[in-house]
XYZ file of C-alpha atoms in Angstrom:
155
model
C 3.263 18.965 2.179
C 6.263 16.904 1.068
C 7.396 16.553 4.686
C 3.945 15.283 5.657
C 3.974 12.722 2.842
C 7.473 11.536 3.729
C 6.524 11.333 7.397
C 3.439 9.282 6.549
C 5.493 6.928 4.391
C 8.038 6.492 7.189
C 5.257 5.741 9.676
C 3.705 3.229 7.262
C 7.112 1.584 6.836
C 7.490 1.110 10.595
C 3.957 -0.280 10.795
C 4.881 -2.725 8.049
C 7.918 -3.940 10.000
C 5.812 -4.623 13.074
C 3.084 -6.701 11.409
C 2.786 -10.057 13.138
C 2.603 -12.437 10.181
C 4.967 -14.497 8.044
C 7.437 -12.556 5.884
C 5.964 -14.241 2.793
C 2.383 -13.144 3.556
C 3.475 -9.615 4.390
C 5.665 -9.307 1.279
C 3.045 -10.863 -1.000
C 0.358 -8.555 0.410
C 2.641 -5.574 -0.108
C 3.407 -6.685 -3.674
C -0.289 -6.999 -4.534
C -0.926 -3.611 -2.956
C 1.873 -2.024 -4.939
C 0.610 -3.564 -8.179
C -2.914 -2.324 -7.546
C -1.620 1.056 -6.386
C 0.149 1.644 -9.685
C -2.407 0.014 -11.970
C -5.323 2.330 -12.822
C -8.202 0.797 -10.894
C -10.347 3.922 -10.941
C -11.064 4.278 -7.218
C -11.653 0.573 -6.715
C -8.047 -0.139 -5.746
C -8.601 -0.363 -1.998
C -11.577 -2.667 -2.351
C -9.780 -4.815 -4.915
C -6.633 -4.979 -2.756
C -8.540 -6.140 0.322
C -10.538 -8.622 -1.768
C -7.370 -10.161 -3.247
C -5.795 -10.304 0.213
C -8.825 -12.143 1.472
C -8.826 -14.615 -1.455
C -5.112 -15.424 -1.130
C -5.136 -15.236 2.705
C -2.559 -12.473 2.786
C -2.075 -9.650 5.226
C -4.641 -6.867 4.652
C -2.575 -4.198 6.351
C 0.492 -4.995 4.227
C -1.631 -4.812 1.086
C -3.035 -1.395 1.940
C 0.390 -0.145 3.020
C 1.856 -1.419 -0.255
C -0.613 0.631 -2.249
C -0.059 3.696 -0.062
C 3.736 3.586 0.135
C 4.307 2.894 -3.561
C 1.663 5.163 -5.047
C 1.539 8.581 -3.429
C 1.499 12.182 -4.681
C 5.289 12.147 -5.058
C 5.513 8.985 -7.156
C 2.276 9.156 -9.154
C 3.610 11.434 -11.946
C 6.724 9.276 -12.225
C 4.681 6.108 -12.767
C 2.374 7.839 -15.264
C 5.302 9.055 -17.356
C 7.180 5.766 -17.057
C 4.080 3.791 -18.095
C 3.549 5.928 -21.189
C 7.253 5.705 -22.054
C 7.411 1.895 -21.720
C 4.170 1.476 -23.670
C 5.530 3.782 -26.355
C 8.697 1.714 -26.646
C 6.733 -1.520 -26.928
C 4.477 -0.154 -29.639
C 7.334 1.791 -31.265
C 5.363 4.987 -30.863
C 7.367 8.026 -29.956
C 6.268 10.725 -27.587
C 5.758 12.892 -30.648
C 2.644 10.835 -31.332
C 1.247 11.698 -27.899
C 2.356 15.329 -28.023
C 0.997 15.828 -31.537
C -2.305 14.256 -30.559
C -2.613 16.718 -27.675
C -1.432 19.683 -29.740
C -3.751 18.934 -32.675
C -6.645 18.288 -30.296
C -7.023 14.906 -31.941
C -6.406 13.177 -28.631
C -9.996 11.975 -28.522
C -9.643 10.396 -31.979
C -6.518 8.572 -30.819
C -7.702 7.953 -27.267
C -8.025 4.198 -27.785
C -4.465 3.952 -29.070
C -3.166 6.107 -26.230
C -5.073 4.063 -23.631
C -3.680 0.773 -24.927
C -0.133 2.147 -25.061
C -0.462 3.451 -21.510
C -2.112 0.315 -20.091
C 0.454 -2.046 -21.587
C 3.294 0.089 -20.235
C 1.533 0.412 -16.895
C 0.994 -3.335 -16.591
C 4.688 -3.977 -17.183
C 5.745 -1.298 -14.682
C 3.219 -2.596 -12.131
C 4.530 -6.162 -12.479
C 8.161 -5.094 -12.178
C 7.457 -3.007 -9.069
C 5.369 -5.807 -7.522
C 8.083 -8.443 -8.061
C 10.815 -6.140 -6.787
C 8.750 -5.035 -3.774
C 8.000 -8.671 -2.835
C 11.676 -9.501 -2.812
C 12.707 -6.273 -1.034
C 10.012 -6.338 1.655
C 10.574 -10.008 2.428
C 14.319 -9.401 2.792
C 13.775 -6.269 4.922
C 11.377 -8.062 7.283
C 13.604 -11.123 7.663
C 16.642 -8.929 8.396
C 14.644 -6.765 10.819
C 13.435 -9.824 12.731
C 16.962 -11.271 12.882
C 18.341 -7.990 14.275
C 15.472 -7.763 16.747
C 16.075 -11.361 17.864
C 19.806 -10.700 18.335
C 19.077 -7.627 20.441
C 16.624 -9.575 22.620
C 19.120 -12.383 23.119
C 21.917 -9.932 23.898
C 24.136 -10.858 20.982
C-alpha cells in the first residue's frame, strides 16, 4: 500500500512538472490545493479547490494535485496531530486536556473547545504549508524548465 501511495505521488509530481502554464499559476494552484487538502472541508475540498481555481484563474490540475500530494494516507495523521499540538500551544492547553477529555468520556462536553483548538492549529498549519508549497513548487518548476531548455539547446 505504501509503495502504491508513493508511486502515485511520484506520478502526480511528474504531471505537475509538465503542466503548460505559468510557474506562478501552477504554484498558486498547488498552494490553494494544499491548503484545502489539509483544512477540514468535509468532503467538499475538491469542489472548493476547483471553484477557487476558477475564481482566481489558476491551474485546476495543479490545485487538485496540490491537495492530493500534500494530504494523503501517509501525511494525514501527521497533520491531525500537528494541528492539535499547535492549537494547544496557542490556547495554552496541554495534551492532558485532550487525553483526559477522552479518558473521562467528557469529550462531547468539551467538543466545542477541542474543535476550536484543532481548527486554529489547523488553519496555521494549512497556511504555513500553502506558503511554503507556493515557494517550493514555483522554484522547482522554474528550475525544471531551465534545465529542460538547456538540454534542448545542447548546453
